[in-house]
Amino acid sequence: MPAERLKSFNAALRRLPGFSVYILGFCPALWLFCLGLEDRLGPEPVRALEHGLGLWALRFLLAALAVTPLRRLARIDLLRFRRALGLLAFYYAALHVAAYAAIDMGLSFDAVMADIAKRPYLTIGMAGFALLTPLALTSNDWSIRRMGAEAWRRLHRLAYVAALAGAAHFLLAVKSLPAEPAIYAAVTGLLLFYRLFGGRRIAPRAP
Protein backbone atom coordinates (compact mmCIF):
# COMPACT_ATOMS: atom_id res chain seq x y z
CA MET A 1 0.00 0.00 0.00
CA PRO A 2 1.45 3.44 -0.91
CA ALA A 3 2.61 5.51 2.05
CA GLU A 4 0.08 8.31 1.56
CA ARG A 5 -2.83 5.90 1.21
CA LEU A 6 -1.62 3.96 4.25
CA LYS A 7 -1.46 7.16 6.28
CA SER A 8 -5.04 8.04 5.29
CA PHE A 9 -6.18 4.50 6.09
CA ASN A 10 -4.66 4.59 9.58
CA ALA A 11 -6.14 8.05 10.16
CA ALA A 12 -9.58 6.72 9.24
CA LEU A 13 -9.11 3.81 11.66
CA ARG A 14 -8.25 6.24 14.46
CA ARG A 15 -11.53 8.07 13.89
CA LEU A 16 -13.58 4.92 14.40
CA PRO A 17 -15.20 4.78 17.88
CA GLY A 18 -14.08 1.84 19.98
CA PHE A 19 -17.62 0.56 20.60
CA SER A 20 -18.10 0.04 16.85
CA VAL A 21 -15.83 -3.02 17.08
CA TYR A 22 -18.18 -4.60 19.61
CA ILE A 23 -21.28 -3.75 17.55
CA LEU A 24 -19.79 -5.30 14.43
CA GLY A 25 -18.23 -8.12 16.42
CA PHE A 26 -21.51 -9.37 17.84
CA CYS A 27 -23.27 -9.37 14.46
CA PRO A 28 -22.17 -12.96 13.63
CA ALA A 29 -23.56 -14.25 16.95
CA LEU A 30 -26.84 -12.43 16.37
CA TRP A 31 -27.04 -13.88 12.86
CA LEU A 32 -26.36 -17.41 14.14
CA PHE A 33 -29.06 -17.12 16.81
CA CYS A 34 -31.54 -15.73 14.26
CA LEU A 35 -30.83 -18.65 11.95
CA GLY A 36 -31.36 -21.01 14.87
CA LEU A 37 -34.72 -19.45 15.77
CA GLU A 38 -35.81 -19.79 12.14
CA ASP A 39 -34.59 -23.41 11.99
CA ARG A 40 -32.10 -22.59 9.22
CA LEU A 41 -28.92 -24.06 10.72
CA GLY A 42 -29.13 -27.30 8.79
CA PRO A 43 -29.80 -30.90 9.86
CA GLU A 44 -27.67 -30.52 13.03
CA PRO A 45 -28.58 -27.07 14.34
CA VAL A 46 -26.98 -27.46 17.77
CA ARG A 47 -23.68 -28.57 16.27
CA ALA A 48 -23.84 -25.77 13.71
CA LEU A 49 -24.46 -23.17 16.43
CA GLU A 50 -21.63 -24.44 18.61
CA HIS A 51 -19.28 -24.65 15.63
CA GLY A 52 -20.10 -21.14 14.47
CA LEU A 53 -19.58 -19.59 17.91
CA GLY A 54 -16.33 -21.47 18.46
CA LEU A 55 -15.02 -20.54 15.03
CA TRP A 56 -15.64 -16.86 15.61
CA ALA A 57 -13.89 -17.11 18.99
CA LEU A 58 -10.80 -18.43 17.22
CA ARG A 59 -11.05 -15.81 14.47
CA PHE A 60 -11.18 -12.92 16.93
CA LEU A 61 -8.33 -14.37 18.97
CA LEU A 62 -6.13 -14.71 15.89
CA ALA A 63 -7.11 -11.19 14.82
CA ALA A 64 -6.02 -9.84 18.21
CA LEU A 65 -2.70 -11.69 17.97
CA ALA A 66 -2.16 -10.39 14.43
CA VAL A 67 -2.33 -6.73 15.47
CA THR A 68 1.37 -6.40 16.31
CA PRO A 69 2.70 -8.22 13.21
CA LEU A 70 0.43 -6.10 11.00
CA ARG A 71 1.66 -2.93 12.69
CA ARG A 72 5.32 -3.84 12.36
CA LEU A 73 5.34 -5.49 8.96
CA ALA A 74 2.54 -3.77 7.06
CA ARG A 75 2.30 -0.56 9.14
CA ILE A 76 -1.45 -1.05 9.57
CA ASP A 77 -2.26 0.30 13.02
CA LEU A 78 -5.07 -1.63 14.74
CA LEU A 79 -3.54 -1.35 18.19
CA ARG A 80 -6.44 0.55 19.72
CA PHE A 81 -8.78 -2.30 18.76
CA ARG A 82 -6.68 -5.16 20.15
CA ARG A 83 -8.36 -5.23 23.55
CA ALA A 84 -11.83 -5.31 21.96
CA LEU A 85 -10.79 -8.13 19.62
CA GLY A 86 -9.41 -10.15 22.53
CA LEU A 87 -12.55 -9.62 24.60
CA LEU A 88 -14.74 -10.60 21.66
CA ALA A 89 -12.74 -13.83 21.41
CA PHE A 90 -13.50 -14.53 25.07
CA TYR A 91 -17.19 -13.66 24.73
CA TYR A 92 -17.59 -15.98 21.76
CA ALA A 93 -15.69 -18.73 23.55
CA ALA A 94 -18.00 -18.28 26.56
CA LEU A 95 -21.06 -18.49 24.28
CA HIS A 96 -19.57 -21.60 22.65
CA VAL A 97 -19.11 -23.27 26.04
CA ALA A 98 -22.54 -22.12 27.24
CA ALA A 99 -24.26 -23.55 24.15
CA TYR A 100 -22.49 -26.88 24.68
CA ALA A 101 -23.26 -27.02 28.42
CA ALA A 102 -26.87 -25.85 28.15
CA ILE A 103 -28.10 -27.46 24.94
CA ASP A 104 -25.94 -30.56 24.59
CA MET A 105 -25.52 -31.41 28.26
CA GLY A 106 -28.69 -29.94 29.73
CA LEU A 107 -26.69 -27.92 32.28
CA SER A 108 -25.63 -31.12 34.04
CA PHE A 109 -22.28 -30.37 35.68
CA ASP A 110 -21.45 -34.05 36.13
CA ALA A 111 -22.22 -34.83 32.49
CA VAL A 112 -20.12 -31.89 31.31
CA MET A 113 -17.12 -32.90 33.42
CA ALA A 114 -17.38 -36.55 32.37
CA ASP A 115 -17.57 -35.57 28.69
CA ILE A 116 -14.58 -33.23 28.99
CA ALA A 117 -12.53 -35.94 30.67
CA LYS A 118 -13.54 -38.52 28.05
CA ARG A 119 -12.92 -36.52 24.86
CA PRO A 120 -9.41 -35.05 24.31
CA TYR A 121 -10.62 -32.30 21.99
CA LEU A 122 -13.00 -31.08 24.71
CA THR A 123 -10.22 -31.23 27.31
CA ILE A 124 -7.97 -29.08 25.12
CA GLY A 125 -10.77 -26.69 24.23
CA MET A 126 -11.76 -26.20 27.86
CA ALA A 127 -8.12 -25.61 28.77
CA GLY A 128 -7.97 -22.88 26.13
CA PHE A 129 -11.12 -21.27 27.54
CA ALA A 130 -9.68 -21.45 31.05
CA LEU A 131 -6.57 -19.60 29.80
CA LEU A 132 -8.69 -16.89 28.19
CA THR A 133 -10.65 -16.21 31.37
CA PRO A 134 -7.93 -14.43 33.41
CA LEU A 135 -6.89 -12.53 30.28
CA ALA A 136 -10.43 -11.20 29.85
CA LEU A 137 -10.71 -10.33 33.55
CA THR A 138 -7.47 -8.32 33.42
CA SER A 139 -8.13 -6.58 30.09
CA ASN A 140 -8.57 -3.18 31.71
CA ASP A 141 -6.40 -0.25 32.76
CA TRP A 142 -6.93 -0.93 36.46
CA SER A 143 -5.37 -4.40 36.16
CA ILE A 144 -2.37 -3.01 34.29
CA ARG A 145 -1.75 -0.47 37.07
CA ARG A 146 -2.35 -3.06 39.79
CA MET A 147 -0.15 -5.80 38.29
CA GLY A 148 2.50 -3.62 36.67
CA ALA A 149 3.02 -3.47 32.93
CA GLU A 150 5.66 -6.22 32.74
CA ALA A 151 3.70 -8.75 34.81
CA TRP A 152 0.57 -7.92 32.83
CA ARG A 153 2.41 -8.52 29.54
CA ARG A 154 3.74 -11.85 30.78
CA LEU A 155 0.25 -12.98 31.74
CA HIS A 156 -1.22 -11.97 28.39
CA ARG A 157 1.35 -14.00 26.49
CA LEU A 158 -0.90 -16.92 27.44
CA ALA A 159 -3.09 -15.76 24.56
CA TYR A 160 -0.73 -17.63 22.23
CA VAL A 161 -1.17 -20.84 24.23
CA ALA A 162 -4.94 -20.32 24.18
CA ALA A 163 -4.80 -19.89 20.39
CA LEU A 164 -2.83 -23.12 20.05
CA ALA A 165 -5.41 -24.89 22.22
CA GLY A 166 -8.23 -23.44 20.10
CA ALA A 167 -6.61 -24.54 16.84
CA ALA A 168 -5.93 -28.03 18.25
CA HIS A 169 -9.51 -28.25 19.53
CA PHE A 170 -10.77 -27.40 16.05
CA LEU A 171 -8.48 -29.95 14.38
CA LEU A 172 -9.41 -32.76 16.75
CA ALA A 173 -13.13 -31.98 16.72
CA VAL A 174 -13.48 -32.91 13.04
CA LYS A 175 -13.42 -36.55 12.03
CA SER A 176 -11.41 -35.96 8.87
CA LEU A 177 -8.83 -33.30 8.01
CA PRO A 178 -10.54 -30.70 5.81
CA ALA A 179 -8.73 -27.55 4.73
CA GLU A 180 -10.46 -25.13 7.11
CA PRO A 181 -9.06 -26.32 10.48
CA ALA A 182 -5.65 -26.88 8.86
CA ILE A 183 -5.61 -23.27 7.64
CA TYR A 184 -6.45 -21.94 11.11
CA ALA A 185 -3.74 -24.15 12.62
CA ALA A 186 -1.23 -22.83 10.07
CA VAL A 187 -2.14 -19.19 10.82
CA THR A 188 -1.79 -19.88 14.55
CA GLY A 189 1.61 -21.47 13.96
CA LEU A 190 2.79 -18.49 11.91
CA LEU A 191 1.70 -16.01 14.58
CA LEU A 192 3.44 -18.03 17.28
CA PHE A 193 6.57 -18.31 15.12
CA TYR A 194 6.58 -14.53 14.68
CA ARG A 195 6.11 -14.02 18.42
CA LEU A 196 9.01 -16.34 19.26
CA PHE A 197 11.47 -15.46 16.51
CA GLY A 198 10.38 -12.48 14.45
CA GLY A 199 9.05 -9.91 16.85
CA ARG A 200 12.36 -9.21 18.57
CA ARG A 201 14.36 -8.91 15.38
CA ILE A 202 12.14 -6.55 13.41
CA ALA A 203 12.10 -3.02 14.71
CA PRO A 204 8.67 -1.35 14.89
CA ARG A 205 7.91 1.17 12.16
CA ALA A 206 6.05 4.39 12.76
CA PRO A 207 2.41 4.08 11.64
PDB file of C-alpha atoms in Angstrom:
ATOM      1  CA  MET A   1       0.000   0.000   0.000  1.00  0.00           C
ATOM      2  CA  PRO A   2       1.451   3.444  -0.914  1.00  0.00           C
ATOM      3  CA  ALA A   3       2.609   5.513   2.054  1.00  0.00           C
ATOM      4  CA  GLU A   4       0.079   8.313   1.561  1.00  0.00           C
ATOM      5  CA  ARG A   5      -2.833   5.904   1.214  1.00  0.00           C
ATOM      6  CA  LEU A   6      -1.624   3.957   4.252  1.00  0.00           C
ATOM      7  CA  LYS A   7      -1.463   7.162   6.278  1.00  0.00           C
ATOM      8  CA  SER A   8      -5.039   8.037   5.290  1.00  0.00           C
ATOM      9  CA  PHE A   9      -6.185   4.496   6.086  1.00  0.00           C
ATOM     10  CA  ASN A  10      -4.663   4.592   9.584  1.00  0.00           C
ATOM     11  CA  ALA A  11      -6.139   8.052  10.164  1.00  0.00           C
ATOM     12  CA  ALA A  12      -9.582   6.718   9.240  1.00  0.00           C
ATOM     13  CA  LEU A  13      -9.106   3.813  11.663  1.00  0.00           C
ATOM     14  CA  ARG A  14      -8.250   6.241  14.459  1.00  0.00           C
ATOM     15  CA  ARG A  15     -11.535   8.074  13.891  1.00  0.00           C
ATOM     16  CA  LEU A  16     -13.585   4.921  14.399  1.00  0.00           C
ATOM     17  CA  PRO A  17     -15.196   4.784  17.881  1.00  0.00           C
ATOM     18  CA  GLY A  18     -14.083   1.839  19.983  1.00  0.00           C
ATOM     19  CA  PHE A  19     -17.617   0.564  20.599  1.00  0.00           C
ATOM     20  CA  SER A  20     -18.101   0.040  16.853  1.00  0.00           C
ATOM     21  CA  VAL A  21     -15.826  -3.017  17.081  1.00  0.00           C
ATOM     22  CA  TYR A  22     -18.181  -4.600  19.609  1.00  0.00           C
ATOM     23  CA  ILE A  23     -21.276  -3.751  17.546  1.00  0.00           C
ATOM     24  CA  LEU A  24     -19.787  -5.304  14.426  1.00  0.00           C
ATOM     25  CA  GLY A  25     -18.228  -8.124  16.425  1.00  0.00           C
ATOM     26  CA  PHE A  26     -21.511  -9.375  17.843  1.00  0.00           C
ATOM     27  CA  CYS A  27     -23.273  -9.374  14.463  1.00  0.00           C
ATOM     28  CA  PRO A  28     -22.172 -12.959  13.625  1.00  0.00           C
ATOM     29  CA  ALA A  29     -23.556 -14.245  16.946  1.00  0.00           C
ATOM     30  CA  LEU A  30     -26.843 -12.425  16.373  1.00  0.00           C
ATOM     31  CA  TRP A  31     -27.037 -13.877  12.862  1.00  0.00           C
ATOM     32  CA  LEU A  32     -26.365 -17.409  14.136  1.00  0.00           C
ATOM     33  CA  PHE A  33     -29.056 -17.123  16.812  1.00  0.00           C
ATOM     34  CA  CYS A  34     -31.544 -15.729  14.265  1.00  0.00           C
ATOM     35  CA  LEU A  35     -30.833 -18.651  11.945  1.00  0.00           C
ATOM     36  CA  GLY A  36     -31.357 -21.010  14.873  1.00  0.00           C
ATOM     37  CA  LEU A  37     -34.719 -19.454  15.768  1.00  0.00           C
ATOM     38  CA  GLU A  38     -35.809 -19.792  12.145  1.00  0.00           C
ATOM     39  CA  ASP A  39     -34.585 -23.410  11.992  1.00  0.00           C
ATOM     40  CA  ARG A  40     -32.104 -22.591   9.222  1.00  0.00           C
ATOM     41  CA  LEU A  41     -28.924 -24.060  10.719  1.00  0.00           C
ATOM     42  CA  GLY A  42     -29.127 -27.298   8.793  1.00  0.00           C
ATOM     43  CA  PRO A  43     -29.798 -30.896   9.861  1.00  0.00           C
ATOM     44  CA  GLU A  44     -27.670 -30.523  13.028  1.00  0.00           C
ATOM     45  CA  PRO A  45     -28.582 -27.071  14.338  1.00  0.00           C
ATOM     46  CA  VAL A  46     -26.979 -27.457  17.767  1.00  0.00           C
ATOM     47  CA  ARG A  47     -23.681 -28.571  16.274  1.00  0.00           C
ATOM     48  CA  ALA A  48     -23.837 -25.770  13.706  1.00  0.00           C
ATOM     49  CA  LEU A  49     -24.459 -23.166  16.426  1.00  0.00           C
ATOM     50  CA  GLU A  50     -21.635 -24.440  18.610  1.00  0.00           C
ATOM     51  CA  HIS A  51     -19.277 -24.654  15.627  1.00  0.00           C
ATOM     52  CA  GLY A  52     -20.100 -21.135  14.474  1.00  0.00           C
ATOM     53  CA  LEU A  53     -19.578 -19.587  17.908  1.00  0.00           C
ATOM     54  CA  GLY A  54     -16.326 -21.466  18.461  1.00  0.00           C
ATOM     55  CA  LEU A  55     -15.020 -20.540  15.030  1.00  0.00           C
ATOM     56  CA  TRP A  56     -15.641 -16.859  15.608  1.00  0.00           C
ATOM     57  CA  ALA A  57     -13.890 -17.108  18.985  1.00  0.00           C
ATOM     58  CA  LEU A  58     -10.796 -18.433  17.216  1.00  0.00           C
ATOM     59  CA  ARG A  59     -11.047 -15.807  14.471  1.00  0.00           C
ATOM     60  CA  PHE A  60     -11.181 -12.924  16.928  1.00  0.00           C
ATOM     61  CA  LEU A  61      -8.331 -14.366  18.971  1.00  0.00           C
ATOM     62  CA  LEU A  62      -6.128 -14.706  15.891  1.00  0.00           C
ATOM     63  CA  ALA A  63      -7.112 -11.186  14.820  1.00  0.00           C
ATOM     64  CA  ALA A  64      -6.016  -9.842  18.210  1.00  0.00           C
ATOM     65  CA  LEU A  65      -2.702 -11.692  17.972  1.00  0.00           C
ATOM     66  CA  ALA A  66      -2.156 -10.394  14.427  1.00  0.00           C
ATOM     67  CA  VAL A  67      -2.330  -6.731  15.468  1.00  0.00           C
ATOM     68  CA  THR A  68       1.374  -6.401  16.312  1.00  0.00           C
ATOM     69  CA  PRO A  69       2.696  -8.217  13.211  1.00  0.00           C
ATOM     70  CA  LEU A  70       0.426  -6.096  11.005  1.00  0.00           C
ATOM     71  CA  ARG A  71       1.659  -2.930  12.689  1.00  0.00           C
ATOM     72  CA  ARG A  72       5.320  -3.843  12.360  1.00  0.00           C
ATOM     73  CA  LEU A  73       5.342  -5.492   8.961  1.00  0.00           C
ATOM     74  CA  ALA A  74       2.542  -3.765   7.058  1.00  0.00           C
ATOM     75  CA  ARG A  75       2.304  -0.563   9.137  1.00  0.00           C
ATOM     76  CA  ILE A  76      -1.454  -1.055   9.572  1.00  0.00           C
ATOM     77  CA  ASP A  77      -2.258   0.300  13.018  1.00  0.00           C
ATOM     78  CA  LEU A  78      -5.069  -1.626  14.740  1.00  0.00           C
ATOM     79  CA  LEU A  79      -3.537  -1.348  18.195  1.00  0.00           C
ATOM     80  CA  ARG A  80      -6.443   0.549  19.722  1.00  0.00           C
ATOM     81  CA  PHE A  81      -8.779  -2.296  18.759  1.00  0.00           C
ATOM     82  CA  ARG A  82      -6.679  -5.161  20.147  1.00  0.00           C
ATOM     83  CA  ARG A  83      -8.360  -5.234  23.549  1.00  0.00           C
ATOM     84  CA  ALA A  84     -11.831  -5.308  21.964  1.00  0.00           C
ATOM     85  CA  LEU A  85     -10.792  -8.126  19.621  1.00  0.00           C
ATOM     86  CA  GLY A  86      -9.414 -10.151  22.528  1.00  0.00           C
ATOM     87  CA  LEU A  87     -12.554  -9.624  24.600  1.00  0.00           C
ATOM     88  CA  LEU A  88     -14.742 -10.601  21.660  1.00  0.00           C
ATOM     89  CA  ALA A  89     -12.737 -13.825  21.414  1.00  0.00           C
ATOM     90  CA  PHE A  90     -13.497 -14.529  25.071  1.00  0.00           C
ATOM     91  CA  TYR A  91     -17.193 -13.656  24.731  1.00  0.00           C
ATOM     92  CA  TYR A  92     -17.594 -15.977  21.757  1.00  0.00           C
ATOM     93  CA  ALA A  93     -15.692 -18.734  23.548  1.00  0.00           C
ATOM     94  CA  ALA A  94     -18.001 -18.285  26.556  1.00  0.00           C
ATOM     95  CA  LEU A  95     -21.064 -18.492  24.276  1.00  0.00           C
ATOM     96  CA  HIS A  96     -19.567 -21.597  22.649  1.00  0.00           C
ATOM     97  CA  VAL A  97     -19.110 -23.272  26.045  1.00  0.00           C
ATOM     98  CA  ALA A  98     -22.541 -22.121  27.236  1.00  0.00           C
ATOM     99  CA  ALA A  99     -24.256 -23.554  24.153  1.00  0.00           C
ATOM    100  CA  TYR A 100     -22.488 -26.876  24.684  1.00  0.00           C
ATOM    101  CA  ALA A 101     -23.261 -27.021  28.417  1.00  0.00           C
ATOM    102  CA  ALA A 102     -26.875 -25.846  28.152  1.00  0.00           C
ATOM    103  CA  ILE A 103     -28.104 -27.459  24.944  1.00  0.00           C
ATOM    104  CA  ASP A 104     -25.938 -30.559  24.594  1.00  0.00           C
ATOM    105  CA  MET A 105     -25.520 -31.412  28.263  1.00  0.00           C
ATOM    106  CA  GLY A 106     -28.692 -29.937  29.732  1.00  0.00           C
ATOM    107  CA  LEU A 107     -26.689 -27.924  32.276  1.00  0.00           C
ATOM    108  CA  SER A 108     -25.627 -31.120  34.045  1.00  0.00           C
ATOM    109  CA  PHE A 109     -22.276 -30.365  35.678  1.00  0.00           C
ATOM    110  CA  ASP A 110     -21.455 -34.053  36.133  1.00  0.00           C
ATOM    111  CA  ALA A 111     -22.221 -34.825  32.489  1.00  0.00           C
ATOM    112  CA  VAL A 112     -20.116 -31.890  31.309  1.00  0.00           C
ATOM    113  CA  MET A 113     -17.122 -32.897  33.421  1.00  0.00           C
ATOM    114  CA  ALA A 114     -17.379 -36.551  32.367  1.00  0.00           C
ATOM    115  CA  ASP A 115     -17.565 -35.572  28.693  1.00  0.00           C
ATOM    116  CA  ILE A 116     -14.580 -33.228  28.989  1.00  0.00           C
ATOM    117  CA  ALA A 117     -12.529 -35.941  30.666  1.00  0.00           C
ATOM    118  CA  LYS A 118     -13.536 -38.520  28.052  1.00  0.00           C
ATOM    119  CA  ARG A 119     -12.916 -36.520  24.860  1.00  0.00           C
ATOM    120  CA  PRO A 120      -9.409 -35.053  24.313  1.00  0.00           C
ATOM    121  CA  TYR A 121     -10.620 -32.297  21.990  1.00  0.00           C
ATOM    122  CA  LEU A 122     -13.002 -31.082  24.711  1.00  0.00           C
ATOM    123  CA  THR A 123     -10.225 -31.234  27.310  1.00  0.00           C
ATOM    124  CA  ILE A 124      -7.973 -29.084  25.120  1.00  0.00           C
ATOM    125  CA  GLY A 125     -10.773 -26.689  24.233  1.00  0.00           C
ATOM    126  CA  MET A 126     -11.759 -26.200  27.858  1.00  0.00           C
ATOM    127  CA  ALA A 127      -8.118 -25.611  28.770  1.00  0.00           C
ATOM    128  CA  GLY A 128      -7.974 -22.877  26.132  1.00  0.00           C
ATOM    129  CA  PHE A 129     -11.122 -21.271  27.536  1.00  0.00           C
ATOM    130  CA  ALA A 130      -9.679 -21.448  31.053  1.00  0.00           C
ATOM    131  CA  LEU A 131      -6.574 -19.599  29.804  1.00  0.00           C
ATOM    132  CA  LEU A 132      -8.690 -16.894  28.190  1.00  0.00           C
ATOM    133  CA  THR A 133     -10.655 -16.212  31.368  1.00  0.00           C
ATOM    134  CA  PRO A 134      -7.926 -14.426  33.407  1.00  0.00           C
ATOM    135  CA  LEU A 135      -6.893 -12.533  30.277  1.00  0.00           C
ATOM    136  CA  ALA A 136     -10.432 -11.203  29.853  1.00  0.00           C
ATOM    137  CA  LEU A 137     -10.712 -10.330  33.549  1.00  0.00           C
ATOM    138  CA  THR A 138      -7.473  -8.324  33.422  1.00  0.00           C
ATOM    139  CA  SER A 139      -8.125  -6.584  30.090  1.00  0.00           C
ATOM    140  CA  ASN A 140      -8.566  -3.184  31.707  1.00  0.00           C
ATOM    141  CA  ASP A 141      -6.401  -0.248  32.758  1.00  0.00           C
ATOM    142  CA  TRP A 142      -6.931  -0.926  36.463  1.00  0.00           C
ATOM    143  CA  SER A 143      -5.372  -4.401  36.161  1.00  0.00           C
ATOM    144  CA  ILE A 144      -2.366  -3.007  34.293  1.00  0.00           C
ATOM    145  CA  ARG A 145      -1.747  -0.472  37.068  1.00  0.00           C
ATOM    146  CA  ARG A 146      -2.347  -3.063  39.794  1.00  0.00           C
ATOM    147  CA  MET A 147      -0.146  -5.796  38.291  1.00  0.00           C
ATOM    148  CA  GLY A 148       2.497  -3.620  36.674  1.00  0.00           C
ATOM    149  CA  ALA A 149       3.023  -3.468  32.929  1.00  0.00           C
ATOM    150  CA  GLU A 150       5.655  -6.221  32.743  1.00  0.00           C
ATOM    151  CA  ALA A 151       3.697  -8.753  34.812  1.00  0.00           C
ATOM    152  CA  TRP A 152       0.569  -7.917  32.830  1.00  0.00           C
ATOM    153  CA  ARG A 153       2.409  -8.515  29.538  1.00  0.00           C
ATOM    154  CA  ARG A 154       3.744 -11.850  30.782  1.00  0.00           C
ATOM    155  CA  LEU A 155       0.251 -12.979  31.740  1.00  0.00           C
ATOM    156  CA  HIS A 156      -1.217 -11.970  28.389  1.00  0.00           C
ATOM    157  CA  ARG A 157       1.353 -14.000  26.489  1.00  0.00           C
ATOM    158  CA  LEU A 158      -0.899 -16.924  27.443  1.00  0.00           C
ATOM    159  CA  ALA A 159      -3.094 -15.764  24.559  1.00  0.00           C
ATOM    160  CA  TYR A 160      -0.726 -17.634  22.230  1.00  0.00           C
ATOM    161  CA  VAL A 161      -1.167 -20.837  24.225  1.00  0.00           C
ATOM    162  CA  ALA A 162      -4.940 -20.318  24.177  1.00  0.00           C
ATOM    163  CA  ALA A 163      -4.804 -19.887  20.390  1.00  0.00           C
ATOM    164  CA  LEU A 164      -2.835 -23.120  20.052  1.00  0.00           C
ATOM    165  CA  ALA A 165      -5.409 -24.886  22.217  1.00  0.00           C
ATOM    166  CA  GLY A 166      -8.232 -23.441  20.095  1.00  0.00           C
ATOM    167  CA  ALA A 167      -6.614 -24.539  16.844  1.00  0.00           C
ATOM    168  CA  ALA A 168      -5.926 -28.029  18.249  1.00  0.00           C
ATOM    169  CA  HIS A 169      -9.509 -28.246  19.534  1.00  0.00           C
ATOM    170  CA  PHE A 170     -10.773 -27.401  16.046  1.00  0.00           C
ATOM    171  CA  LEU A 171      -8.484 -29.947  14.378  1.00  0.00           C
ATOM    172  CA  LEU A 172      -9.411 -32.765  16.750  1.00  0.00           C
ATOM    173  CA  ALA A 173     -13.133 -31.984  16.715  1.00  0.00           C
ATOM    174  CA  VAL A 174     -13.484 -32.908  13.035  1.00  0.00           C
ATOM    175  CA  LYS A 175     -13.420 -36.552  12.031  1.00  0.00           C
ATOM    176  CA  SER A 176     -11.407 -35.961   8.868  1.00  0.00           C
ATOM    177  CA  LEU A 177      -8.831 -33.296   8.006  1.00  0.00           C
ATOM    178  CA  PRO A 178     -10.538 -30.695   5.806  1.00  0.00           C
ATOM    179  CA  ALA A 179      -8.734 -27.553   4.731  1.00  0.00           C
ATOM    180  CA  GLU A 180     -10.458 -25.135   7.112  1.00  0.00           C
ATOM    181  CA  PRO A 181      -9.056 -26.318  10.480  1.00  0.00           C
ATOM    182  CA  ALA A 182      -5.652 -26.884   8.862  1.00  0.00           C
ATOM    183  CA  ILE A 183      -5.610 -23.275   7.639  1.00  0.00           C
ATOM    184  CA  TYR A 184      -6.446 -21.941  11.107  1.00  0.00           C
ATOM    185  CA  ALA A 185      -3.744 -24.149  12.618  1.00  0.00           C
ATOM    186  CA  ALA A 186      -1.234 -22.826  10.074  1.00  0.00           C
ATOM    187  CA  VAL A 187      -2.136 -19.191  10.818  1.00  0.00           C
ATOM    188  CA  THR A 188      -1.792 -19.885  14.554  1.00  0.00           C
ATOM    189  CA  GLY A 189       1.607 -21.472  13.957  1.00  0.00           C
ATOM    190  CA  LEU A 190       2.785 -18.491  11.905  1.00  0.00           C
ATOM    191  CA  LEU A 191       1.705 -16.015  14.581  1.00  0.00           C
ATOM    192  CA  LEU A 192       3.437 -18.035  17.279  1.00  0.00           C
ATOM    193  CA  PHE A 193       6.572 -18.307  15.116  1.00  0.00           C
ATOM    194  CA  TYR A 194       6.579 -14.533  14.678  1.00  0.00           C
ATOM    195  CA  ARG A 195       6.107 -14.024  18.422  1.00  0.00           C
ATOM    196  CA  LEU A 196       9.013 -16.336  19.263  1.00  0.00           C
ATOM    197  CA  PHE A 197      11.475 -15.462  16.507  1.00  0.00           C
ATOM    198  CA  GLY A 198      10.380 -12.481  14.448  1.00  0.00           C
ATOM    199  CA  GLY A 199       9.054  -9.912  16.854  1.00  0.00           C
ATOM    200  CA  ARG A 200      12.363  -9.214  18.567  1.00  0.00           C
ATOM    201  CA  ARG A 201      14.355  -8.911  15.382  1.00  0.00           C
ATOM    202  CA  ILE A 202      12.145  -6.550  13.410  1.00  0.00           C
ATOM    203  CA  ALA A 203      12.096  -3.020  14.713  1.00  0.00           C
ATOM    204  CA  PRO A 204       8.673  -1.348  14.894  1.00  0.00           C
ATOM    205  CA  ARG A 205       7.907   1.170  12.163  1.00  0.00           C
ATOM    206  CA  ALA A 206       6.047   4.392  12.755  1.00  0.00           C
ATOM    207  CA  PRO A 207       2.415   4.084  11.636  1.00  0.00           C
TER     208      PRO A 207
END
